Coordinates of C-alpha atoms and ligand atoms in Angstrom, one line a residue:
M251 CA -8.0 21.7 -10.2
H252 CA -6.7 18.1 -10.7
H253 CA -3.2 19.4 -9.4
M254 CA -4.7 20.2 -5.8
T255 CA -3.6 18.1 -3.0
L256 CA -6.1 17.1 -0.2
A257 CA -5.0 19.9 2.0
E258 CA -5.3 22.6 -0.8
I259 CA -8.8 20.9 -1.6
A260 CA -9.9 21.3 2.0
R261 CA -9.1 25.0 1.8
G262 CA -10.7 25.6 -1.5
L263 CA -14.0 23.9 -0.1
A264 CA -13.7 25.8 3.0
D265 CA -13.3 29.0 1.4
K266 CA -16.0 28.3 -1.2
Q267 CA -13.8 28.5 -4.1
F268 CA -15.6 25.4 -5.8
S269 CA -17.9 22.7 -4.5
S270 CA -17.0 19.2 -4.1
E271 CA -19.7 18.3 -6.7
E272 CA -17.7 20.5 -9.3
L273 CA -14.6 19.0 -8.2
T274 CA -16.0 15.5 -8.6
K275 CA -17.2 16.2 -12.1
V276 CA -13.8 17.6 -13.3
L277 CA -11.9 14.4 -11.8
L278 CA -14.6 12.1 -13.2
A279 CA -14.2 13.6 -16.7
R280 CA -10.4 13.5 -16.3
I281 CA -10.5 9.6 -15.4
A282 CA -12.7 9.0 -18.2
Q283 CA -10.3 10.8 -20.6
L284 CA -6.9 9.5 -19.2
D285 CA -7.2 6.3 -17.6
P286 CA -7.6 4.3 -20.6
Q287 CA -3.9 4.6 -21.0
L288 CA -3.2 3.4 -17.3
N289 CA -5.9 1.0 -16.5
S290 CA -5.5 2.3 -12.9
F291 CA -9.3 1.7 -12.1
I292 CA -11.5 -1.7 -12.1
S293 CA -14.9 0.1 -11.2
L294 CA -15.9 3.6 -11.4
T295 CA -18.6 4.6 -9.0
E296 CA -19.8 8.0 -10.6
E297 CA -23.3 7.9 -9.1
L298 CA -22.1 7.1 -5.5
A299 CA -19.4 9.9 -6.1
L300 CA -21.9 12.6 -7.1
N301 CA -24.3 11.7 -4.3
Q302 CA -21.6 11.8 -1.6
A303 CA -20.2 14.9 -3.1
A304 CA -23.8 16.7 -3.2
A305 CA -24.1 15.4 0.5
A306 CA -20.7 16.9 1.5
D307 CA -21.5 20.2 -0.2
A308 CA -24.8 20.4 1.9
R309 CA -23.1 19.4 5.1
R310 CA -20.6 22.3 4.5
A311 CA -23.5 24.7 3.8
K312 CA -24.9 23.8 7.3
G313 CA -21.4 24.9 8.8
E314 CA -19.9 21.6 9.2
S315 CA -16.2 21.3 8.4
G316 CA -13.4 18.7 8.4
A317 CA -10.3 18.1 6.0
L318 CA -12.1 15.0 4.3
L319 CA -15.5 16.4 4.0
G320 CA -15.9 16.7 0.1
A321 CA -12.6 15.2 -0.7
P322 CA -12.5 12.7 -3.7
I323 CA -10.8 9.4 -3.1
A324 CA -10.7 5.8 -4.3
H325 CA -10.4 2.6 -2.7
K326 CA -8.1 -0.4 -3.5
D327 CA -10.3 -3.1 -4.7
L328 CA -9.9 -5.2 -1.7
F329 CA -12.0 -2.9 0.6
C330 CA -15.5 -4.3 0.7
T331 CA -17.9 -1.6 -0.6
Q332 CA -21.5 -2.2 0.0
G333 CA -23.4 -3.2 -3.1
I334 CA -20.3 -2.6 -5.2
R335 CA -18.1 -5.0 -7.0
T336 CA -15.1 -5.9 -4.7
S337 CA -13.2 -8.0 -7.0
C338 CA -9.6 -8.2 -5.3
G339 CA -8.4 -8.0 -8.6
S340 CA -9.4 -11.8 -9.4
K341 CA -11.8 -13.4 -11.8
M342 CA -12.9 -15.3 -8.7
L343 CA -14.8 -12.4 -7.2
D344 CA -15.4 -10.6 -10.6
N345 CA -19.1 -11.1 -9.8
F346 CA -18.7 -10.3 -6.0
K347 CA -20.8 -7.4 -4.6
A348 CA -19.8 -7.1 -0.9
P349 CA -22.7 -7.1 1.3
Y350 CA -21.3 -4.6 3.8
D351 CA -18.7 -1.7 4.0
A352 CA -15.1 -2.3 5.5
T353 CA -14.6 -0.3 8.6
V354 CA -12.0 1.8 6.4
V355 CA -14.7 2.4 3.9
A356 CA -17.3 3.2 6.2
K357 CA -15.0 5.8 8.6
L358 CA -13.9 7.8 5.4
A359 CA -17.6 8.0 4.2
A360 CA -18.6 9.1 7.4
A361 CA -15.7 11.9 7.3
G362 CA -17.6 12.9 4.3
A363 CA -15.1 11.7 1.6
V364 CA -16.3 11.0 -1.9
T365 CA -15.6 7.6 -3.6
L366 CA -14.8 7.8 -7.2
G367 CA -14.1 4.1 -7.8
K368 CA -12.2 0.8 -6.7
T369 CA -8.7 0.6 -8.1
N370 CA -6.8 -2.0 -9.8
M371 CA -4.5 -4.3 -7.9
D372 CA -2.5 -7.5 -8.1
E373 CA -4.6 -10.5 -7.9
F374 CA -5.5 -11.0 -4.1
A375 CA -2.6 -8.3 -3.2
M376 CA 0.0 -10.8 -4.6
G377 CA 2.8 -9.0 -6.4
S378 CA 5.1 -6.1 -6.8
A379 CA 4.2 -5.2 -10.3
N380 CA 0.3 -5.2 -10.5
E381 CA 0.7 -7.4 -13.5
S382 CA -1.3 -10.3 -11.9
S383 CA -4.7 -8.6 -12.1
Y384 CA -7.4 -10.5 -13.8
Y385 CA -8.2 -6.8 -15.2
G386 CA -5.0 -6.3 -16.8
A387 CA -1.6 -4.9 -15.8
V388 CA -1.5 -0.9 -14.7
K389 CA 0.9 1.1 -16.5
N390 CA 3.4 3.7 -14.8
P391 CA 2.4 7.2 -15.8
W392 CA 6.1 8.2 -15.5
N393 CA 6.7 5.8 -18.4
L394 CA 3.9 3.7 -19.8
A395 CA 6.2 0.8 -20.7
H396 CA 7.1 0.4 -17.0
V397 CA 5.2 -1.2 -14.2
P398 CA 3.7 1.1 -11.5
G399 CA 4.7 -1.3 -8.7
G400 CA 2.3 -3.5 -6.8
S401 CA 0.1 -4.6 -5.4
S402 CA -1.6 -1.1 -4.8
G403 CA -0.6 -0.2 -8.5
G404 CA -4.0 1.2 -9.6
S405 CA -4.1 3.5 -6.4
A406 CA -0.6 4.6 -7.0
A407 CA -0.9 5.2 -10.8
A408 CA -4.3 7.2 -10.6
V409 CA -2.8 9.4 -7.6
A410 CA 0.6 9.8 -9.6
A411 CA -1.5 10.8 -12.7
R412 CA -3.4 13.4 -10.9
L413 CA -6.6 11.5 -11.6
L414 CA -7.4 12.1 -7.7
P415 CA -5.5 13.3 -4.8
A416 CA -5.2 10.2 -2.7
A417 CA -6.5 6.8 -2.4
T418 CA -6.3 3.7 0.0
A419 CA -4.1 1.0 -0.2
T420 CA -2.9 -2.0 1.7
D421 CA 0.6 -3.2 2.6
T422 CA 1.6 -7.0 3.5
G423 CA 5.0 -6.9 2.3
G424 CA 5.4 -3.3 0.9
S425 CA 2.2 -2.9 -1.4
I426 CA 1.9 0.8 -0.2
R427 CA 5.5 1.9 0.1
Q428 CA 7.0 0.3 -3.3
P429 CA 4.3 1.4 -5.5
A430 CA 4.7 5.0 -3.8
A431 CA 8.3 4.7 -4.8
F432 CA 7.9 3.7 -8.3
T433 CA 5.4 6.4 -8.9
N434 CA 6.9 9.5 -6.9
L435 CA 4.2 9.5 -4.1
T436 CA 4.4 9.5 -0.3
G437 CA 2.8 6.2 1.1
L438 CA 2.4 5.2 4.6
K439 CA 2.1 1.5 6.1
P440 CA 0.8 2.1 9.8
T441 CA 1.9 -0.2 12.6
Y442 CA -0.1 -3.3 12.8
G443 CA -3.3 -3.2 14.4
R444 CA -3.5 0.8 13.9
V445 CA -6.0 0.6 10.8
S446 CA -9.0 -1.9 11.1
R447 CA -8.7 -4.9 8.8
W448 CA -12.6 -5.7 9.0
G449 CA -13.9 -6.0 5.5
M450 CA -10.4 -5.9 4.0
I451 CA -10.0 -9.1 1.9
A452 CA -7.2 -11.2 3.6
Y453 CA -4.1 -12.0 2.1
A454 CA -1.6 -12.7 4.8
S455 CA -3.6 -11.7 8.2
S456 CA -0.7 -11.4 10.4
L457 CA 1.1 -8.9 7.8
D458 CA -1.7 -6.9 6.2
Q459 CA -2.3 -3.2 7.0
G460 CA -4.3 -0.4 5.2
G461 CA -3.0 2.9 4.9
P462 CA -2.8 6.1 2.6
L463 CA -1.3 6.8 -0.6
A464 CA -0.9 10.5 -1.3
R465 CA 1.4 12.9 -3.1
T466 CA 2.5 14.6 0.4
A467 CA 2.9 13.6 3.9
E468 CA 0.5 16.3 4.8
D469 CA -2.0 14.6 2.8
C470 CA -1.1 11.3 4.2
A471 CA -1.6 12.7 7.7
I472 CA -5.3 13.6 6.7
L473 CA -6.2 10.4 4.9
L474 CA -4.6 8.2 7.9
Q475 CA -6.6 10.3 10.2
G476 CA -9.9 9.1 8.9
M477 CA -8.7 5.6 8.5
A478 CA -7.0 4.8 11.8
G479 CA -8.6 3.8 15.3
F480 CA -9.8 0.9 17.2
D481 CA -12.4 -1.4 15.8
P482 CA -13.8 -4.1 18.0
N483 CA -14.6 -6.2 14.7
D484 CA -11.1 -6.9 14.1
S485 CA -9.6 -8.7 16.9
T486 CA -6.1 -7.6 16.1
S487 CA -7.0 -3.9 15.9
I488 CA -5.2 -2.1 19.0
D489 CA -7.1 0.3 21.3
E490 CA -4.7 3.1 21.2
P491 CA -5.8 6.8 21.1
V492 CA -5.2 8.3 17.6
P493 CA -3.1 11.4 17.8
D494 CA -3.8 14.4 15.5
Y495 CA -1.4 13.6 12.8
S496 CA -1.6 16.9 11.0
A497 CA -1.0 18.8 14.2
N498 CA 2.6 17.2 14.6
L499 CA 3.9 17.8 11.2
N500 CA 5.9 20.9 12.1
G501 CA 8.0 19.4 14.9
S502 CA 11.7 20.5 14.7
L503 CA 14.1 17.6 13.5
Q504 CA 16.8 19.1 15.8
G505 CA 18.6 16.2 17.3
L506 CA 16.5 13.5 15.6
R507 CA 18.6 10.3 15.7
I508 CA 18.6 8.7 12.0
G509 CA 19.9 5.0 11.8
V510 CA 21.2 3.9 8.5
P511 CA 21.7 0.2 8.5
K512 CA 24.8 -0.9 6.9
E513 CA 23.3 -3.9 5.3
Y514 CA 21.1 -1.9 3.0
F515 CA 24.0 -0.9 1.0
S516 CA 24.8 -4.2 -0.6
A517 CA 25.6 -5.4 -4.0
G518 CA 21.9 -5.6 -5.1
L519 CA 21.3 -1.9 -4.7
D520 CA 21.5 0.2 -7.7
P521 CA 24.3 2.7 -7.2
R522 CA 22.4 5.7 -8.6
I523 CA 19.6 4.8 -5.9
A524 CA 22.2 4.5 -3.2
E525 CA 23.7 8.1 -4.1
L526 CA 20.1 9.6 -4.1
I527 CA 19.5 8.0 -0.7
H528 CA 22.8 9.5 0.9
D529 CA 21.5 13.0 -0.6
S530 CA 18.3 12.6 1.6
V531 CA 20.4 12.0 4.6
K532 CA 22.3 15.1 3.8
T533 CA 19.1 16.9 3.5
L534 CA 17.9 15.8 7.0
E535 CA 21.4 16.5 8.5
K536 CA 20.9 19.9 7.5
L537 CA 17.6 20.2 9.1
G538 CA 19.3 18.9 12.4
A539 CA 19.1 15.3 12.5
V540 CA 22.1 13.3 13.5
V541 CA 22.9 10.3 11.4
K542 CA 24.3 7.0 12.7
Q543 CA 25.2 3.7 11.2
I544 CA 23.4 0.8 12.6
S545 CA 23.1 -3.0 11.8
L546 CA 20.2 -5.3 11.2
P547 CA 22.1 -8.5 11.0
N548 CA 19.0 -10.8 10.1
M549 CA 17.8 -8.9 7.1
Q550 CA 19.3 -11.4 4.9
H551 CA 16.7 -14.2 6.0
A552 CA 13.6 -12.0 5.8
I553 CA 12.6 -12.7 2.3
P554 CA 12.7 -16.3 2.7
A555 CA 10.8 -16.2 5.9
Y556 CA 8.1 -13.9 4.3
Y557 CA 7.7 -16.2 1.4
V558 CA 6.9 -19.0 3.4
I559 CA 4.7 -17.0 5.9
A560 CA 2.7 -15.0 3.6
P561 CA 1.8 -17.9 1.2
A562 CA 0.9 -20.2 4.4
E563 CA -1.7 -17.5 5.5
A564 CA -2.8 -17.1 2.0
S565 CA -3.5 -20.7 1.4
S566 CA -5.6 -20.7 4.6
N567 CA -7.3 -17.6 3.8
L568 CA -8.0 -18.2 0.2
S569 CA -9.6 -21.9 1.1
R570 CA -13.1 -20.2 1.5
F571 CA -13.3 -19.4 -2.1
D572 CA -14.5 -22.8 -3.0
G573 CA -17.1 -22.3 -5.7
V574 CA -19.9 -22.8 -2.9
R575 CA -20.3 -19.8 -1.0
F576 CA -18.4 -17.0 -2.8
G577 CA -17.4 -15.8 -6.0
H578 CA -16.7 -18.1 -9.3
R579 CA -18.4 -21.3 -9.8
C580 CA -17.6 -23.8 -12.8
E581 CA -20.3 -24.8 -15.1
N582 CA -21.9 -28.0 -14.6
P583 CA -19.6 -29.8 -11.9
E584 CA -20.0 -33.7 -11.9
N585 CA -19.3 -33.9 -8.3
L586 CA -18.1 -31.9 -5.1
M587 CA -14.4 -32.5 -6.0
D588 CA -14.8 -31.4 -9.7
L589 CA -16.8 -28.1 -8.1
Y590 CA -13.6 -27.3 -6.0
K591 CA -11.1 -28.2 -8.6
R592 CA -12.7 -26.4 -11.6
S593 CA -14.0 -23.5 -9.7
R594 CA -10.5 -22.7 -8.0
G595 CA -8.6 -23.7 -11.2
E596 CA -10.7 -21.3 -13.4
G597 CA -11.1 -18.4 -10.8
F598 CA -7.4 -18.1 -9.6
G599 CA -4.5 -16.8 -11.8
V600 CA -1.2 -18.6 -11.7
E601 CA 0.5 -16.5 -9.0
V602 CA -2.2 -16.9 -6.6
Q603 CA -2.2 -20.7 -7.4
R604 CA 1.8 -20.7 -7.0
R605 CA 1.4 -19.2 -3.7
I606 CA -1.4 -21.5 -2.5
M607 CA 0.6 -24.5 -3.3
V608 CA 3.7 -23.1 -1.6
G609 CA 1.8 -22.4 1.4
A610 CA -0.2 -25.6 1.7
Y611 CA 3.2 -27.4 1.2
A612 CA 4.7 -25.3 4.2
L613 CA 1.8 -26.0 6.4
S614 CA 1.5 -29.7 5.7
A615 CA 2.3 -32.3 8.5
G616 CA 5.9 -33.1 8.3
Y617 CA 7.0 -29.8 6.9
Y618 CA 5.3 -27.3 9.3
D619 CA 8.5 -27.5 11.6
A620 CA 11.0 -27.2 9.0
Y621 CA 9.4 -24.4 7.2
Y622 CA 6.6 -22.4 8.9
L623 CA 7.9 -22.8 12.5
K624 CA 11.5 -21.8 11.2
A625 CA 9.9 -18.8 9.4
Q626 CA 8.2 -17.5 12.6
K627 CA 11.5 -18.0 14.4
I628 CA 13.1 -15.7 11.9
R629 CA 10.3 -13.2 12.1
R630 CA 11.3 -13.0 15.9
L631 CA 14.8 -12.5 15.0
V632 CA 14.0 -9.8 12.5
K633 CA 11.9 -8.0 15.2
N634 CA 14.5 -8.3 17.8
D635 CA 16.9 -6.4 15.5
F636 CA 14.6 -3.5 15.1
M637 CA 14.1 -3.5 18.8
A638 CA 17.9 -3.2 19.5
A639 CA 18.0 -0.6 16.8
F640 CA 15.5 1.7 18.2
N641 CA 17.3 1.8 21.5
E642 CA 19.7 3.7 19.7
V643 CA 18.1 6.0 17.0
D644 CA 14.3 7.3 16.5
V645 CA 14.1 6.4 12.8
I646 CA 15.7 4.2 10.4
L647 CA 16.3 5.2 6.8
G648 CA 17.1 3.6 3.6
P649 CA 16.1 2.8 0.1
T650 CA 12.4 1.8 -0.5
T651 CA 13.4 -0.6 -3.7
P652 CA 16.8 -1.9 -4.8
N653 CA 15.8 -0.7 -8.6
P654 CA 13.6 1.4 -10.2
A655 CA 10.4 0.3 -11.7
W656 CA 11.0 -2.5 -14.2
K657 CA 9.7 -2.9 -17.6
L658 CA 6.3 -4.5 -18.0
G659 CA 6.8 -8.2 -18.4
A660 CA 10.4 -8.0 -17.6
K661 CA 10.1 -10.6 -14.7
D662 CA 7.2 -12.8 -16.1
S663 CA 9.6 -15.8 -16.2
D664 CA 11.1 -15.7 -13.0
P665 CA 8.8 -15.0 -10.0
V666 CA 11.7 -15.2 -7.7
A667 CA 13.3 -12.2 -9.2
A668 CA 10.3 -10.1 -8.2
Y669 CA 10.3 -11.5 -4.8
L670 CA 14.0 -10.4 -4.3
E671 CA 12.7 -6.7 -5.1
D672 CA 10.9 -6.8 -1.7
V673 CA 14.0 -6.8 0.3
Y674 CA 13.8 -3.4 1.9
T675 CA 9.9 -3.5 2.7
I676 CA 8.9 -6.8 4.0
T677 CA 10.8 -6.5 7.3
A678 CA 8.7 -3.7 8.5
N679 CA 5.6 -6.3 8.0
L680 CA 7.3 -9.1 9.5
A681 CA 7.9 -6.6 12.7
G682 CA 4.5 -5.0 12.5
L683 CA 6.4 -1.6 12.4
P684 CA 5.1 1.4 10.7
G685 CA 7.0 2.4 7.3
L686 CA 6.8 5.4 4.9
S687 CA 8.0 5.9 1.2
M688 CA 8.7 9.4 0.1
P689 CA 10.1 10.9 -3.2
A690 CA 13.7 11.2 -3.2
G691 CA 14.7 11.9 -6.9
F692 CA 15.0 10.2 -10.5
V693 CA 16.8 7.3 -12.3
D694 CA 16.6 7.4 -15.8
G695 CA 13.5 9.6 -15.8
L696 CA 12.0 7.1 -13.2
P697 CA 11.2 7.9 -9.7
V698 CA 13.0 6.8 -6.5
G699 CA 11.7 6.3 -3.0
V700 CA 13.6 6.5 0.5
Q701 CA 11.9 4.8 3.2
L702 CA 11.7 5.5 6.9
L703 CA 10.7 3.1 9.6
A704 CA 9.8 4.1 13.3
P705 CA 9.0 2.3 16.5
Y706 CA 5.3 1.1 17.0
F707 CA 2.6 3.7 16.7
Q708 CA 5.1 6.4 15.7
E709 CA 3.4 7.3 12.3
G710 CA 3.4 10.8 13.6
R711 CA 7.2 10.9 13.8
L712 CA 7.6 9.4 10.1
L713 CA 4.9 12.0 9.1
N714 CA 6.9 14.8 10.6
V715 CA 10.2 13.8 9.2
A716 CA 8.7 13.4 5.8
H717 CA 6.8 16.8 5.8
Q718 CA 10.1 18.4 7.0
Y719 CA 11.8 16.8 4.2
Q720 CA 9.2 18.0 1.5
L721 CA 9.3 21.5 2.8
H722 CA 13.0 21.5 1.8
T723 CA 12.8 19.4 -1.5
D724 CA 10.8 19.5 -4.5
W725 CA 10.7 15.8 -5.8
H726 CA 7.3 15.2 -4.6
T727 CA 5.9 18.2 -6.7
R728 CA 7.2 16.8 -10.1
T729 CA 4.4 15.7 -12.3
P730 CA 4.6 13.0 -15.1
Q731 CA 4.5 14.0 -18.7
G732 CA 1.2 13.9 -20.3
F733 CA -0.8 14.0 -17.0
Ligands
LIG897 N1 5.3 -8.1 -3.1 C1 4.8 -8.8 -2.0 C2 3.9 -9.9 -2.3 O1 3.9 -10.1 -3.5 C3 3.8 -7.7 -1.0 C4 2.7 -7.6 -1.5 C5 1.7 -6.8 -0.7 O2 2.3 -6.0 0.3 N2 0.4 -6.9 -0.8 O3 3.6 -10.8 -1.5

């Protein structure tokens, strides 16, 4: 049962082959048995899950249908869940029970999805390895000595290990696509504004976007359908109709113009990954796509710009955690300053503190123009590059990451080395564009992802291309040994 995709589960539930309650019990038992090896969950919500499953079964018995009705999922632990711990992977929020549901959580619950738990993540979504969580590192099911990627590493490891079919995640600089690549999943970062950020604990508000992590494009379409849509509670949400993503999966790729940026194939890219990317291009050419070399000349400036903008926004967003209103408070503060200093010093881990310091520095009077303003100008150049490219092509294709998943601890002493691994993903966040990563092969037994980018609101095009690719390849069906 645990091998089923969301699409298969929906058919099985509709045909009454099993109930949501039966499936939920199977998956909860599997999580209890296997998750100790992975550490992919921070909290399990067994009682809620069984209640939601029973309610979904009752709705189906009354004749209701829907692809998510009775489907088991989990939420990254930065989506607020009413009455349930919402930790953001931080000691700061270890004791925080959200007073309301995030819009994404509420929408999926209304569609009948069953929440099995809250998944592990890098603290405040800062990281690419899921090693900065207060609740410990997550392991990659493909090789337990390696990282699963981050910051949505818990969602990725759990779905890859078949503990559940799909999970929510968020992507500020790659945190959906990069763990998808590292664990052989399909993950989609939607257009900025497509999915509501209300109740999603903020890291960098102008970059953050929620989206689905699943094994197939078909399942990403199902989950995205439940997540997307205008939300008046989020002032950056965009009031644009949501298309039927599942209905558009079978469009022909005949004549699809694929752009491959020449800058992607630089010295930093593992040549074995480059080869797999070329293979995926050949597959898409066989399906009718036309490939063209393009250029994104400002790509080299994206990492420095991102690592100014994201920490700057984070330093501002995280100022609300002061020991007064939310989360951790130190023991016996002597005065207000002591309360702030010790609560924040004890509540935040090293990577979060590093970024708050970088961000506060970049925003300070005297340095604002030199760093923050300059980074914003680079951001515009990056966006302009994409706009020019999309005049010529329909999608942009390349690697999701320059290297496969590294060993746990390998980049501990050098945070910048980890930042450099985000080179292919962060440009989409800077420009607000949708991006998808899908399985494209293996290097040394570790999964490799290919990334597709599209113009604003063309999530349907990305899912269509990925689905057609998955009908003609079997990388996404491979299962990690032991799971
Ligand atoms: N790795 C990037 C960072 O650490 C992206 C994280 C994310 O997308 N949440 O900021």
